[in-house]
Amino acid sequence: EAGVAQSPRYKIIEKRQSVAFWCNPISGHATLYWYQQILGQGPKLLIQFQNNGVVDDSQLPKDRFSAERLKGVDSTLKIQPAKLEDSAVYLCASSASGNSYGYTFGSGTRLTVV
Amino acid sequence: TQLLEQSPQFLSIQEGENLTVYCNSSSVFSSLQWYRQEPGEGPVLLVTVVTGGEVKKLKRLTFQFGDARKDSSLHITAAQPGDTGLYLCAGADRGSTLGRLYFGRGTQLTVWP
C-alpha cells in the first residue's frame, strides 16, 4: 500500500513569512496526526484529527499555527507568521484505528526559518 | 519536560558488539512502541509492547516492557552497520483512547564496520 505522502520535503523561509505543509494519509486511515520534531528531540504532537474533526489540539500554538482536514482525507498545516524557533521537521502520521498501535509516518517536511 | 527519558543519548560501537538502550518514565503507559528513524525519513515502527513484563524479539533485536509498564529496553545482538539510526521510544497514555504518543528524545546509534 502507498505510504503517507508529504510535501514539500524542504522549505526555507524568512521569519514572519507564512508557510503551508500538505499531507495525504494512507487510504482509509481515519486518524491523522501532525507532529513537530525539533533537532535533538523526539516528535511532539501538534494536532490529531479523527476523520475531519479535531480531537486533540492542546499543543498547537493557535496564535500562529492552523490545520485543517477537509473531507477527512488530505490535511494542511499552516504557520503564519513563522518564528525562528519553528525550524523543525513536521511529520504527518496516520492510523486506521486511532489507538496508537498502527502509526505510519510520512518522510516529513524540514522547515528552516532564517 | 520529557515524559520519557532515553539513555544513552549517543552510542557509537563496532560491528559485532551488543548494546542496550533504555527508556524510562515515572508514568504508566498502556503500551510502548519503539521506532527507528533514518536521516531525512519519518520514524518506522519496530514493535509495540502492551503487557507488563512482555518480551518481544525481532531477529537480533529484543524488546522488553517493564513489569510496572513504566520502562522499556531495546537490546541489539551483534550490531551491524545497517542498524545505524535514531531509536525512539514512545508511550501511549494509560486510559487514553485518543491514540496520542509521547516520544523520548531518542538514542542515536552508529555502528562502524
mmCIF file with all atom_site columns, C-alpha atoms in Angstrom:
data_model
loop_
_atom_site.group_PDB
_atom_site.id
_atom_site.type_symbol
_atom_site.label_atom_id
_atom_site.label_alt_id
_atom_site.label_comp_id
_atom_site.label_asym_id
_atom_site.label_entity_id
_atom_site.label_seq_id
_atom_site.pdbx_PDB_ins_code
_atom_site.Cartn_x
_atom_site.Cartn_y
_atom_site.Cartn_z
_atom_site.occupancy
_atom_site.B_iso_or_equiv
_atom_site.pdbx_formal_charge
_atom_site.auth_seq_id
_atom_site.auth_comp_id
_atom_site.auth_asym_id
_atom_site.auth_atom_id
_atom_site.pdbx_PDB_model_num
ATOM 1   C CA . GLU A 1 1   ? 0.000   0.000   0.000  1.00 0.00 ? 1   GLU A CA 1
ATOM 2   C CA . ALA A 1 2   ? 1.148   3.549   -0.617 1.00 0.00 ? 2   ALA A CA 1
ATOM 3   C CA . GLY A 1 3   ? 2.594   5.308   2.407  1.00 0.00 ? 3   GLY A CA 1
ATOM 4   C CA . VAL A 1 4   ? 1.850   8.696   3.914  1.00 0.00 ? 4   VAL A CA 1
ATOM 5   C CA . ALA A 1 5   ? 2.765   11.395  1.405  1.00 0.00 ? 5   ALA A CA 1
ATOM 6   C CA . GLN A 1 6   ? 4.053   14.795  2.471  1.00 0.00 ? 6   GLN A CA 1
ATOM 7   C CA . SER A 1 7   ? 5.140   17.861  0.551  1.00 0.00 ? 7   SER A CA 1
ATOM 8   C CA . PRO A 1 8   ? 7.267   19.786  0.228  1.00 0.00 ? 8   PRO A CA 1
ATOM 9   C CA . ARG A 1 9   ? 10.289  17.856  1.546  1.00 0.00 ? 9   ARG A CA 1
ATOM 10  C CA . TYR A 1 10  ? 12.209  21.030  2.347  1.00 0.00 ? 10  TYR A CA 1
ATOM 11  C CA . LYS A 1 11  ? 11.276  24.669  2.850  1.00 0.00 ? 11  LYS A CA 1
ATOM 12  C CA . ILE A 1 12  ? 13.364  27.707  3.745  1.00 0.00 ? 12  ILE A CA 1
ATOM 13  C CA . ILE A 1 13  ? 11.569  30.914  4.636  1.00 0.00 ? 13  ILE A CA 1
ATOM 14  C CA . GLU A 1 14  ? 12.328  34.162  6.400  1.00 0.00 ? 14  GLU A CA 1
ATOM 15  C CA . LYS A 1 15  ? 10.850  34.888  9.801  1.00 0.00 ? 15  LYS A CA 1
ATOM 16  C CA . ARG A 1 16  ? 7.396   36.463  9.725  1.00 0.00 ? 16  ARG A CA 1
ATOM 17  C CA . GLN A 1 17  ? 6.597   34.761  6.407  1.00 0.00 ? 17  GLN A CA 1
ATOM 18  C CA . SER A 1 18  ? 3.893   32.141  6.103  1.00 0.00 ? 18  SER A CA 1
ATOM 19  C CA . VAL A 1 19  ? 4.251   28.510  5.042  1.00 0.00 ? 19  VAL A CA 1
ATOM 20  C CA . ALA A 1 20  ? 1.953   25.546  4.419  1.00 0.00 ? 20  ALA A CA 1
ATOM 21  C CA . PHE A 1 21  ? 2.580   21.812  4.500  1.00 0.00 ? 21  PHE A CA 1
ATOM 22  C CA . TRP A 1 22  ? 0.447   19.145  2.887  1.00 0.00 ? 22  TRP A CA 1
ATOM 23  C CA . CYS A 1 23  ? -0.223  15.546  3.928  1.00 0.00 ? 23  CYS A CA 1
ATOM 24  C CA . ASN A 1 24  ? -2.046  12.713  2.191  1.00 0.00 ? 24  ASN A CA 1
ATOM 25  C CA . PRO A 1 25  ? -2.571  9.783   4.607  1.00 0.00 ? 25  PRO A CA 1
ATOM 26  C CA . ILE A 1 26  ? -2.861  6.109   3.808  1.00 0.00 ? 26  ILE A CA 1
ATOM 27  C CA . SER A 1 27  ? -6.164  5.418   2.095  1.00 0.00 ? 27  SER A CA 1
ATOM 28  C CA . GLY A 1 28  ? -8.857  4.523   4.587  1.00 0.00 ? 28  GLY A CA 1
ATOM 29  C CA . HIS A 1 29  ? -6.976  5.766   7.656  1.00 0.00 ? 29  HIS A CA 1
ATOM 30  C CA . ALA A 1 30  ? -9.427  7.791   9.699  1.00 0.00 ? 30  ALA A CA 1
ATOM 31  C CA . THR A 1 31  ? -6.931  9.268   12.143 1.00 0.00 ? 31  THR A CA 1
ATOM 32  C CA . LEU A 1 32  ? -4.301  11.805  11.099 1.00 0.00 ? 32  LEU A CA 1
ATOM 33  C CA . TYR A 1 33  ? -1.610  13.393  13.258 1.00 0.00 ? 33  TYR A CA 1
ATOM 34  C CA . TRP A 1 34  ? 0.801   16.284  12.817 1.00 0.00 ? 34  TRP A CA 1
ATOM 35  C CA . TYR A 1 35  ? 3.984   16.095  14.886 1.00 0.00 ? 35  TYR A CA 1
ATOM 36  C CA . GLN A 1 36  ? 6.810   18.612  15.258 1.00 0.00 ? 36  GLN A CA 1
ATOM 37  C CA . GLN A 1 37  ? 10.343  17.252  15.671 1.00 0.00 ? 37  GLN A CA 1
ATOM 38  C CA . ILE A 1 38  ? 12.952  19.810  16.689 1.00 0.00 ? 38  ILE A CA 1
ATOM 39  C CA . LEU A 1 39  ? 16.566  18.777  16.160 1.00 0.00 ? 39  LEU A CA 1
ATOM 40  C CA . GLY A 1 40  ? 17.754  16.605  19.028 1.00 0.00 ? 40  GLY A CA 1
ATOM 41  C CA . GLN A 1 41  ? 14.273  15.935  20.348 1.00 0.00 ? 41  GLN A CA 1
ATOM 42  C CA . GLY A 1 42  ? 11.558  13.367  19.827 1.00 0.00 ? 42  GLY A CA 1
ATOM 43  C CA . PRO A 1 43  ? 8.409   14.190  17.891 1.00 0.00 ? 43  PRO A CA 1
ATOM 44  C CA . LYS A 1 44  ? 5.769   16.254  19.729 1.00 0.00 ? 44  LYS A CA 1
ATOM 45  C CA . LEU A 1 45  ? 2.082   16.058  18.824 1.00 0.00 ? 45  LEU A CA 1
ATOM 46  C CA . LEU A 1 46  ? 0.631   19.274  17.443 1.00 0.00 ? 46  LEU A CA 1
ATOM 47  C CA . ILE A 1 47  ? -2.830  18.157  16.373 1.00 0.00 ? 47  ILE A CA 1
ATOM 48  C CA . GLN A 1 48  ? -4.867  14.997  15.859 1.00 0.00 ? 48  GLN A CA 1
ATOM 49  C CA . PHE A 1 49  ? -7.843  14.589  13.520 1.00 0.00 ? 49  PHE A CA 1
ATOM 50  C CA . GLN A 1 50  ? -10.439 11.844  13.536 1.00 0.00 ? 50  GLN A CA 1
ATOM 51  C CA . ASN A 1 51  ? -11.935 11.977  10.023 1.00 0.00 ? 51  ASN A CA 1
ATOM 52  C CA . ASN A 1 52  ? -12.372 15.739  9.523  1.00 0.00 ? 52  ASN A CA 1
ATOM 53  C CA . GLY A 1 53  ? -12.828 16.627  13.200 1.00 0.00 ? 53  GLY A CA 1
ATOM 54  C CA . VAL A 1 54  ? -10.151 17.788  15.661 1.00 0.00 ? 54  VAL A CA 1
ATOM 55  C CA . VAL A 1 55  ? -9.797  15.519  18.717 1.00 0.00 ? 55  VAL A CA 1
ATOM 56  C CA . ASP A 1 56  ? -6.642  16.999  20.270 1.00 0.00 ? 56  ASP A CA 1
ATOM 57  C CA . ASP A 1 57  ? -5.020  20.349  19.504 1.00 0.00 ? 57  ASP A CA 1
ATOM 58  C CA . SER A 1 58  ? -3.900  21.159  23.034 1.00 0.00 ? 58  SER A CA 1
ATOM 59  C CA . GLN A 1 59  ? -0.226  21.529  21.995 1.00 0.00 ? 59  GLN A CA 1
ATOM 60  C CA . LEU A 1 60  ? -0.887  23.591  18.849 1.00 0.00 ? 60  LEU A CA 1
ATOM 61  C CA . PRO A 1 61  ? 0.273   27.244  19.146 1.00 0.00 ? 61  PRO A CA 1
ATOM 62  C CA . LYS A 1 62  ? -3.011  28.571  17.852 1.00 0.00 ? 62  LYS A CA 1
ATOM 63  C CA . ASP A 1 63  ? -1.848  32.164  17.555 1.00 0.00 ? 63  ASP A CA 1
ATOM 64  C CA . ARG A 1 64  ? 0.308   31.164  14.586 1.00 0.00 ? 64  ARG A CA 1
ATOM 65  C CA . PHE A 1 65  ? -0.431  27.568  13.664 1.00 0.00 ? 65  PHE A CA 1
ATOM 66  C CA . SER A 1 66  ? -3.582  26.283  11.999 1.00 0.00 ? 66  SER A CA 1
ATOM 67  C CA . ALA A 1 67  ? -4.561  22.978  10.453 1.00 0.00 ? 67  ALA A CA 1
ATOM 68  C CA . GLU A 1 68  ? -7.474  21.577  8.571  1.00 0.00 ? 68  GLU A CA 1
ATOM 69  C CA . ARG A 1 69  ? -8.542  18.265  7.151  1.00 0.00 ? 69  ARG A CA 1
ATOM 70  C CA . LEU A 1 70  ? -11.253 18.843  4.623  1.00 0.00 ? 70  LEU A CA 1
ATOM 71  C CA . LYS A 1 71  ? -13.381 15.847  3.614  1.00 0.00 ? 71  LYS A CA 1
ATOM 72  C CA . GLY A 1 72  ? -11.497 13.693  6.108  1.00 0.00 ? 72  GLY A CA 1
ATOM 73  C CA . VAL A 1 73  ? -8.635  12.867  3.752  1.00 0.00 ? 73  VAL A CA 1
ATOM 74  C CA . ASP A 1 74  ? -5.813  15.329  2.966  1.00 0.00 ? 74  ASP A CA 1
ATOM 75  C CA . SER A 1 75  ? -4.621  17.777  5.570  1.00 0.00 ? 75  SER A CA 1
ATOM 76  C CA . THR A 1 76  ? -2.720  21.050  5.545  1.00 0.00 ? 76  THR A CA 1
ATOM 77  C CA . LEU A 1 77  ? -0.735  22.635  8.372  1.00 0.00 ? 77  LEU A CA 1
ATOM 78  C CA . LYS A 1 78  ? -0.034  26.361  8.173  1.00 0.00 ? 78  LYS A CA 1
ATOM 79  C CA . ILE A 1 79  ? 2.274   28.639  10.090 1.00 0.00 ? 79  ILE A CA 1
ATOM 80  C CA . GLN A 1 80  ? 1.694   32.388  9.932  1.00 0.00 ? 80  GLN A CA 1
ATOM 81  C CA . PRO A 1 81  ? 3.853   34.239  10.833 1.00 0.00 ? 81  PRO A CA 1
ATOM 82  C CA . ALA A 1 82  ? 6.829   31.926  11.247 1.00 0.00 ? 82  ALA A CA 1
ATOM 83  C CA . LYS A 1 83  ? 9.401   32.365  14.021 1.00 0.00 ? 83  LYS A CA 1
ATOM 84  C CA . LEU A 1 84  ? 12.987  31.142  14.182 1.00 0.00 ? 84  LEU A CA 1
ATOM 85  C CA . GLU A 1 85  ? 12.010  28.533  16.787 1.00 0.00 ? 85  GLU A CA 1
ATOM 86  C CA . ASP A 1 86  ? 9.589   26.942  14.312 1.00 0.00 ? 86  ASP A CA 1
ATOM 87  C CA . SER A 1 87  ? 12.578  25.437  12.482 1.00 0.00 ? 87  SER A CA 1
ATOM 88  C CA . ALA A 1 88  ? 11.923  21.701  12.712 1.00 0.00 ? 88  ALA A CA 1
ATOM 89  C CA . VAL A 1 89  ? 10.771  18.646  10.811 1.00 0.00 ? 89  VAL A CA 1
ATOM 90  C CA . TYR A 1 90  ? 6.993   18.453  10.541 1.00 0.00 ? 90  TYR A CA 1
ATOM 91  C CA . LEU A 1 91  ? 5.816   14.856  10.433 1.00 0.00 ? 91  LEU A CA 1
ATOM 92  C CA . CYS A 1 92  ? 2.416   13.630  9.388  1.00 0.00 ? 92  CYS A CA 1
ATOM 93  C CA . ALA A 1 93  ? 1.207   10.205  10.513 1.00 0.00 ? 93  ALA A CA 1
ATOM 94  C CA . SER A 1 94  ? -1.970  8.235   10.038 1.00 0.00 ? 94  SER A CA 1
ATOM 95  C CA . SER A 1 95  ? -3.597  5.220   11.623 1.00 0.00 ? 95  SER A CA 1
ATOM 96  C CA . ALA A 1 96  ? -6.645  3.147   10.907 1.00 0.00 ? 96  ALA A CA 1
ATOM 97  C CA . SER A 1 97  ? -7.998  2.896   14.403 1.00 0.00 ? 97  SER A CA 1
ATOM 98  C CA . GLY A 1 98  ? -6.527  5.842   16.308 1.00 0.00 ? 98  GLY A CA 1
ATOM 99  C CA . ASN A 1 99  ? -5.449  3.659   19.212 1.00 0.00 ? 99  ASN A CA 1
ATOM 100 C CA . SER A 1 100 ? -1.674  4.244   18.902 1.00 0.00 ? 100 SER A CA 1
ATOM 101 C CA . TYR A 1 101 ? -0.960  0.741   17.625 1.00 0.00 ? 101 TYR A CA 1
ATOM 102 C CA . GLY A 1 102 ? -0.680  1.390   13.937 1.00 0.00 ? 102 GLY A CA 1
ATOM 103 C CA . TYR A 1 103 ? 1.076   4.644   13.215 1.00 0.00 ? 103 TYR A CA 1
ATOM 104 C CA . THR A 1 104 ? 2.614   5.167   9.788  1.00 0.00 ? 104 THR A CA 1
ATOM 105 C CA . PHE A 1 105 ? 4.708   8.290   9.399  1.00 0.00 ? 105 PHE A CA 1
ATOM 106 C CA . GLY A 1 106 ? 5.482   10.262  6.277  1.00 0.00 ? 106 GLY A CA 1
ATOM 107 C CA . SER A 1 107 ? 9.013   11.381  5.449  1.00 0.00 ? 107 SER A CA 1
ATOM 108 C CA . GLY A 1 108 ? 8.371   14.829  6.871  1.00 0.00 ? 108 GLY A CA 1
ATOM 109 C CA . THR A 1 109 ? 8.920   18.406  5.772  1.00 0.00 ? 109 THR A CA 1
ATOM 110 C CA . ARG A 1 110 ? 12.108  20.045  7.004  1.00 0.00 ? 110 ARG A CA 1
ATOM 111 C CA . LEU A 1 111 ? 11.417  23.742  7.679  1.00 0.00 ? 111 LEU A CA 1
ATOM 112 C CA . THR A 1 112 ? 14.212  26.236  8.178  1.00 0.00 ? 112 THR A CA 1
ATOM 113 C CA . VAL A 1 113 ? 13.274  29.741  9.292  1.00 0.00 ? 113 VAL A CA 1
ATOM 114 C CA . VAL A 1 114 ? 16.045  32.313  8.796  1.00 0.00 ? 114 VAL A CA 1
ATOM 115 C CA . THR B 2 1   ? 9.829   18.281  30.462 1.00 0.00 ? 1   THR B CA 1
ATOM 116 C CA . GLN B 2 2   ? 10.332  14.894  28.842 1.00 0.00 ? 2   GLN B CA 1
ATOM 117 C CA . LEU B 2 3   ? 7.817   12.273  29.864 1.00 0.00 ? 3   LEU B CA 1
ATOM 118 C CA . LEU B 2 4   ? 10.121  9.545   28.590 1.00 0.00 ? 4   LEU B CA 1
ATOM 119 C CA . GLU B 2 5   ? 13.871  9.596   29.258 1.00 0.00 ? 5   GLU B CA 1
ATOM 120 C CA . GLN B 2 6   ? 16.082  7.639   26.914 1.00 0.00 ? 6   GLN B CA 1
ATOM 121 C CA . SER B 2 7   ? 19.666  6.651   27.560 1.00 0.00 ? 7   SER B CA 1
ATOM 122 C CA . PRO B 2 8   ? 22.254  6.816   26.311 1.00 0.00 ? 8   PRO B CA 1
ATOM 123 C CA . GLN B 2 9   ? 21.666  9.782   24.019 1.00 0.00 ? 9   GLN B CA 1
ATOM 124 C CA . PHE B 2 10  ? 24.520  8.731   21.702 1.00 0.00 ? 10  PHE B CA 1
ATOM 125 C CA . LEU B 2 11  ? 26.083  5.324   21.153 1.00 0.00 ? 11  LEU B CA 1
ATOM 126 C CA . SER B 2 12  ? 28.984  4.556   18.820 1.00 0.00 ? 12  SER B CA 1
ATOM 127 C CA . ILE B 2 13  ? 30.092  0.933   18.559 1.00 0.00 ? 13  ILE B CA 1
ATOM 128 C CA . GLN B 2 14  ? 31.906  -1.519  16.300 1.00 0.00 ? 14  GLN B CA 1
ATOM 129 C CA . GLU B 2 15  ? 30.148  -4.089  14.164 1.00 0.00 ? 15  GLU B CA 1
ATOM 130 C CA . GLY B 2 16  ? 29.508  -7.277  16.112 1.00 0.00 ? 16  GLY B CA 1
ATOM 131 C CA . GLU B 2 17  ? 29.114  -5.659  19.523 1.00 0.00 ? 17  GLU B CA 1
ATOM 132 C CA . ASN B 2 18  ? 25.984  -5.892  21.657 1.00 0.00 ? 18  ASN B CA 1
ATOM 133 C CA . LEU B 2 19  ? 24.142  -2.892  23.044 1.00 0.00 ? 19  LEU B CA 1
ATOM 134 C CA . THR B 2 20  ? 21.159  -1.936  25.174 1.00 0.00 ? 20  THR B CA 1
ATOM 135 C CA . VAL B 2 21  ? 19.090  1.236   25.004 1.00 0.00 ? 21  VAL B CA 1
ATOM 136 C CA . TYR B 2 22  ? 16.847  2.254   27.883 1.00 0.00 ? 22  TYR B CA 1
ATOM 137 C CA . CYS B 2 23  ? 13.564  4.132   28.038 1.00 0.00 ? 23  CYS B CA 1
ATOM 138 C CA . ASN B 2 24  ? 12.342  5.231   31.479 1.00 0.00 ? 24  ASN B CA 1
ATOM 139 C CA . SER B 2 25  ? 9.414   7.158   32.865 1.00 0.00 ? 25  SER B CA 1
ATOM 140 C CA . SER B 2 26  ? 7.606   7.844   36.112 1.00 0.00 ? 26  SER B CA 1
ATOM 141 C CA . SER B 2 27  ? 4.320   7.424   34.250 1.00 0.00 ? 27  SER B CA 1
ATOM 142 C CA . VAL B 2 28  ? 2.472   4.228   33.471 1.00 0.00 ? 28  VAL B CA 1
ATOM 143 C CA . PHE B 2 29  ? 1.699   3.594   29.821 1.00 0.00 ? 29  PHE B CA 1
ATOM 144 C CA . SER B 2 30  ? -0.936  1.394   28.251 1.00 0.00 ? 30  SER B CA 1
ATOM 145 C CA . SER B 2 31  ? 1.556   0.445   25.559 1.00 0.00 ? 31  SER B CA 1
ATOM 146 C CA . LEU B 2 32  ? 5.012   1.378   24.422 1.00 0.00 ? 32  LEU B CA 1
ATOM 147 C CA . GLN B 2 33  ? 6.424   1.472   20.940 1.00 0.00 ? 33  GLN B CA 1
ATOM 148 C CA . TRP B 2 34  ? 9.927   1.536   19.531 1.00 0.00 ? 34  TRP B CA 1
ATOM 149 C CA . TYR B 2 35  ? 10.698  3.306   16.250 1.00 0.00 ? 35  TYR B CA 1
ATOM 150 C CA . ARG B 2 36  ? 13.818  3.668   14.141 1.00 0.00 ? 36  ARG B CA 1
ATOM 151 C CA . GLN B 2 37  ? 14.370  6.856   12.191 1.00 0.00 ? 37  GLN B CA 1
ATOM 152 C CA . GLU B 2 38  ? 16.941  7.382   9.453  1.00 0.00 ? 38  GLU B CA 1
ATOM 153 C CA . PRO B 2 39  ? 18.125  10.815  8.276  1.00 0.00 ? 39  PRO B CA 1
ATOM 154 C CA . GLY B 2 40  ? 15.527  12.558  6.120  1.00 0.00 ? 40  GLY B CA 1
ATOM 155 C CA . GLU B 2 41  ? 12.846  9.977   6.856  1.00 0.00 ? 41  GLU B CA 1
ATOM 156 C CA . GLY B 2 42  ? 9.991   9.572   9.269  1.00 0.00 ? 42  GLY B CA 1
ATOM 157 C CA . PRO B 2 43  ? 10.107  7.094   12.159 1.00 0.00 ? 43  PRO B CA 1
ATOM 158 C CA . VAL B 2 44  ? 9.349   3.481   11.264 1.00 0.00 ? 44  VAL B CA 1
ATOM 159 C CA . LEU B 2 45  ? 7.571   1.310   13.807 1.00 0.00 ? 45  LEU B CA 1
ATOM 160 C CA . LEU B 2 46  ? 9.652   -1.651  15.050 1.00 0.00 ? 46  LEU B CA 1
ATOM 161 C CA . VAL B 2 47  ? 7.465   -3.098  17.794 1.00 0.00 ? 47  VAL B CA 1
ATOM 162 C CA . THR B 2 48  ? 4.587   -2.443  20.176 1.00 0.00 ? 48  THR B CA 1
ATOM 163 C CA . VAL B 2 49  ? 4.624   -3.927  23.677 1.00 0.00 ? 49  VAL B CA 1
ATOM 164 C CA . VAL B 2 50  ? 1.458   -3.955  25.708 1.00 0.00 ? 50  VAL B CA 1
ATOM 165 C CA . THR B 2 51  ? 1.716   -6.328  28.680 1.00 0.00 ? 51  THR B CA 1
ATOM 166 C CA . GLY B 2 52  ? 3.934   -5.663  31.705 1.00 0.00 ? 52  GLY B CA 1
ATOM 167 C CA . GLY B 2 53  ? 6.959   -7.966  31.589 1.00 0.00 ? 53  GLY B CA 1
ATOM 168 C CA . GLU B 2 54  ? 6.424   -8.695  27.892 1.00 0.00 ? 54  GLU B CA 1
ATOM 169 C CA . VAL B 2 55  ? 9.449   -9.627  25.800 1.00 0.00 ? 55  VAL B CA 1
ATOM 170 C CA . LYS B 2 56  ? 9.394   -9.481  22.001 1.00 0.00 ? 56  LYS B CA 1
ATOM 171 C CA . LYS B 2 57  ? 12.109  -10.498 19.604 1.00 0.00 ? 57  LYS B CA 1
ATOM 172 C CA . LEU B 2 58  ? 12.639  -9.200  16.104 1.00 0.00 ? 58  LEU B CA 1
ATOM 173 C CA . LYS B 2 59  ? 15.642  -11.045 14.618 1.00 0.00 ? 59  LYS B CA 1
ATOM 174 C CA . ARG B 2 60  ? 18.629  -9.592  16.530 1.00 0.00 ? 60  ARG B CA 1
ATOM 175 C CA . LEU B 2 61  ? 16.507  -7.059  18.424 1.00 0.00 ? 61  LEU B CA 1
ATOM 176 C CA . THR B 2 62  ? 14.947  -7.891  21.802 1.00 0.00 ? 62  THR B CA 1
ATOM 177 C CA . PHE B 2 63  ? 12.390  -5.550  23.363 1.00 0.00 ? 63  PHE B CA 1
ATOM 178 C CA . GLN B 2 64  ? 11.228  -5.700  26.960 1.00 0.00 ? 64  GLN B CA 1
ATOM 179 C CA . PHE B 2 65  ? 8.402   -3.854  28.718 1.00 0.00 ? 65  PHE B CA 1
ATOM 180 C CA . GLY B 2 66  ? 8.878   -3.366  32.443 1.00 0.00 ? 66  GLY B CA 1
ATOM 181 C CA . ASP B 2 67  ? 6.566   -5.149  34.882 1.00 0.00 ? 67  ASP B CA 1
ATOM 182 C CA . ALA B 2 68  ? 5.103   -1.822  36.019 1.00 0.00 ? 68  ALA B CA 1
ATOM 183 C CA . ARG B 2 69  ? 4.730   -0.596  32.407 1.00 0.00 ? 69  ARG B CA 1
ATOM 184 C CA . LYS B 2 70  ? 6.887   2.458   33.124 1.00 0.00 ? 70  LYS B CA 1
ATOM 185 C CA . ASP B 2 71  ? 10.070  1.478   31.327 1.00 0.00 ? 71  ASP B CA 1
ATOM 186 C CA . SER B 2 72  ? 11.386  -0.496  28.407 1.00 0.00 ? 72  SER B CA 1
ATOM 187 C CA . SER B 2 73  ? 14.657  -1.647  26.914 1.00 0.00 ? 73  SER B CA 1
ATOM 188 C CA . LEU B 2 74  ? 15.921  -2.481  23.459 1.00 0.00 ? 74  LEU B CA 1
ATOM 189 C CA . HIS B 2 75  ? 18.822  -4.922  23.155 1.00 0.00 ? 75  HIS B CA 1
ATOM 190 C CA . ILE B 2 76  ? 20.639  -5.470  19.863 1.00 0.00 ? 76  ILE B CA 1
ATOM 191 C CA . THR B 2 77  ? 22.870  -8.510  19.467 1.00 0.00 ? 77  THR B CA 1
ATOM 192 C CA . ALA B 2 78  ? 25.816  -8.442  17.080 1.00 0.00 ? 78  ALA B CA 1
ATOM 193 C CA . ALA B 2 79  ? 25.094  -4.959  15.754 1.00 0.00 ? 79  ALA B CA 1
ATOM 194 C CA . GLN B 2 80  ? 25.544  -4.287  12.046 1.00 0.00 ? 80  GLN B CA 1
ATOM 195 C CA . PRO B 2 81  ? 26.136  -1.017  10.162 1.00 0.00 ? 81  PRO B CA 1
ATOM 196 C CA . GLY B 2 82  ? 22.571  -1.277  8.863  1.00 0.00 ? 82  GLY B CA 1
ATOM 197 C CA . ASP B 2 83  ? 21.342  -0.839  12.448 1.00 0.00 ? 83  ASP B CA 1
ATOM 198 C CA . THR B 2 84  ? 22.611  2.755   12.435 1.00 0.00 ? 84  THR B CA 1
ATOM 199 C CA . GLY B 2 85  ? 19.847  5.248   13.109 1.00 0.00 ? 85  GLY B CA 1
ATOM 200 C CA . LEU B 2 86  ? 17.860  7.153   15.722 1.00 0.00 ? 86  LEU B CA 1
ATOM 201 C CA . TYR B 2 87  ? 15.924  4.841   18.043 1.00 0.00 ? 87  TYR B CA 1
ATOM 202 C CA . LEU B 2 88  ? 12.837  6.396   19.603 1.00 0.00 ? 88  LEU B CA 1
ATOM 203 C CA . CYS B 2 89  ? 10.582  5.022   22.287 1.00 0.00 ? 89  CYS B CA 1
ATOM 204 C CA . ALA B 2 90  ? 7.014   6.287   22.528 1.00 0.00 ? 90  ALA B CA 1
ATOM 205 C CA . GLY B 2 91  ? 4.386   5.678   25.156 1.00 0.00 ? 91  GLY B CA 1
ATOM 206 C CA . ALA B 2 92  ? 0.611   5.692   24.799 1.00 0.00 ? 92  ALA B CA 1
ATOM 207 C CA . ASP B 2 93  ? -1.222  7.418   27.643 1.00 0.00 ? 93  ASP B CA 1
ATOM 208 C CA . ARG B 2 94  ? -2.803  4.955   30.037 1.00 0.00 ? 94  ARG B CA 1
ATOM 209 C CA . GLY B 2 95  ? -6.542  5.143   29.810 1.00 0.00 ? 95  GLY B CA 1
ATOM 210 C CA . SER B 2 96  ? -6.464  7.337   26.740 1.00 0.00 ? 96  SER B CA 1
ATOM 211 C CA . THR B 2 97  ? -8.396  6.307   23.697 1.00 0.00 ? 97  THR B CA 1
ATOM 212 C CA . LEU B 2 98  ? -7.095  9.187   21.635 1.00 0.00 ? 98  LEU B CA 1
ATOM 213 C CA . GLY B 2 99  ? -4.030  7.477   20.221 1.00 0.00 ? 99  GLY B CA 1
ATOM 214 C CA . ARG B 2 100 ? -1.624  10.197  21.329 1.00 0.00 ? 100 ARG B CA 1
ATOM 215 C CA . LEU B 2 101 ? 2.007   9.119   21.728 1.00 0.00 ? 101 LEU B CA 1
ATOM 216 C CA . TYR B 2 102 ? 4.679   10.715  23.920 1.00 0.00 ? 102 TYR B CA 1
ATOM 217 C CA . PHE B 2 103 ? 8.160   10.334  22.466 1.00 0.00 ? 103 PHE B CA 1
ATOM 218 C CA . GLY B 2 104 ? 11.563  10.272  24.116 1.00 0.00 ? 104 GLY B CA 1
ATOM 219 C CA . ARG B 2 105 ? 14.493  12.286  22.695 1.00 0.00 ? 105 ARG B CA 1
ATOM 220 C CA . GLY B 2 106 ? 15.928  9.217   21.060 1.00 0.00 ? 106 GLY B CA 1
ATOM 221 C CA . THR B 2 107 ? 19.231  7.337   21.061 1.00 0.00 ? 107 THR B CA 1
ATOM 222 C CA . GLN B 2 108 ? 21.476  7.982   18.086 1.00 0.00 ? 108 GLN B CA 1
ATOM 223 C CA . LEU B 2 109 ? 23.233  4.701   17.289 1.00 0.00 ? 109 LEU B CA 1
ATOM 224 C CA . THR B 2 110 ? 26.225  4.490   14.953 1.00 0.00 ? 110 THR B CA 1
ATOM 225 C CA . VAL B 2 111 ? 27.665  1.086   14.087 1.00 0.00 ? 111 VAL B CA 1
ATOM 226 C CA . TRP B 2 112 ? 31.075  1.161   12.410 1.00 0.00 ? 112 TRP B CA 1
ATOM 227 C CA . PRO B 2 113 ? 32.185  -1.607  10.043 1.00 0.00 ? 113 PRO B CA 1
#
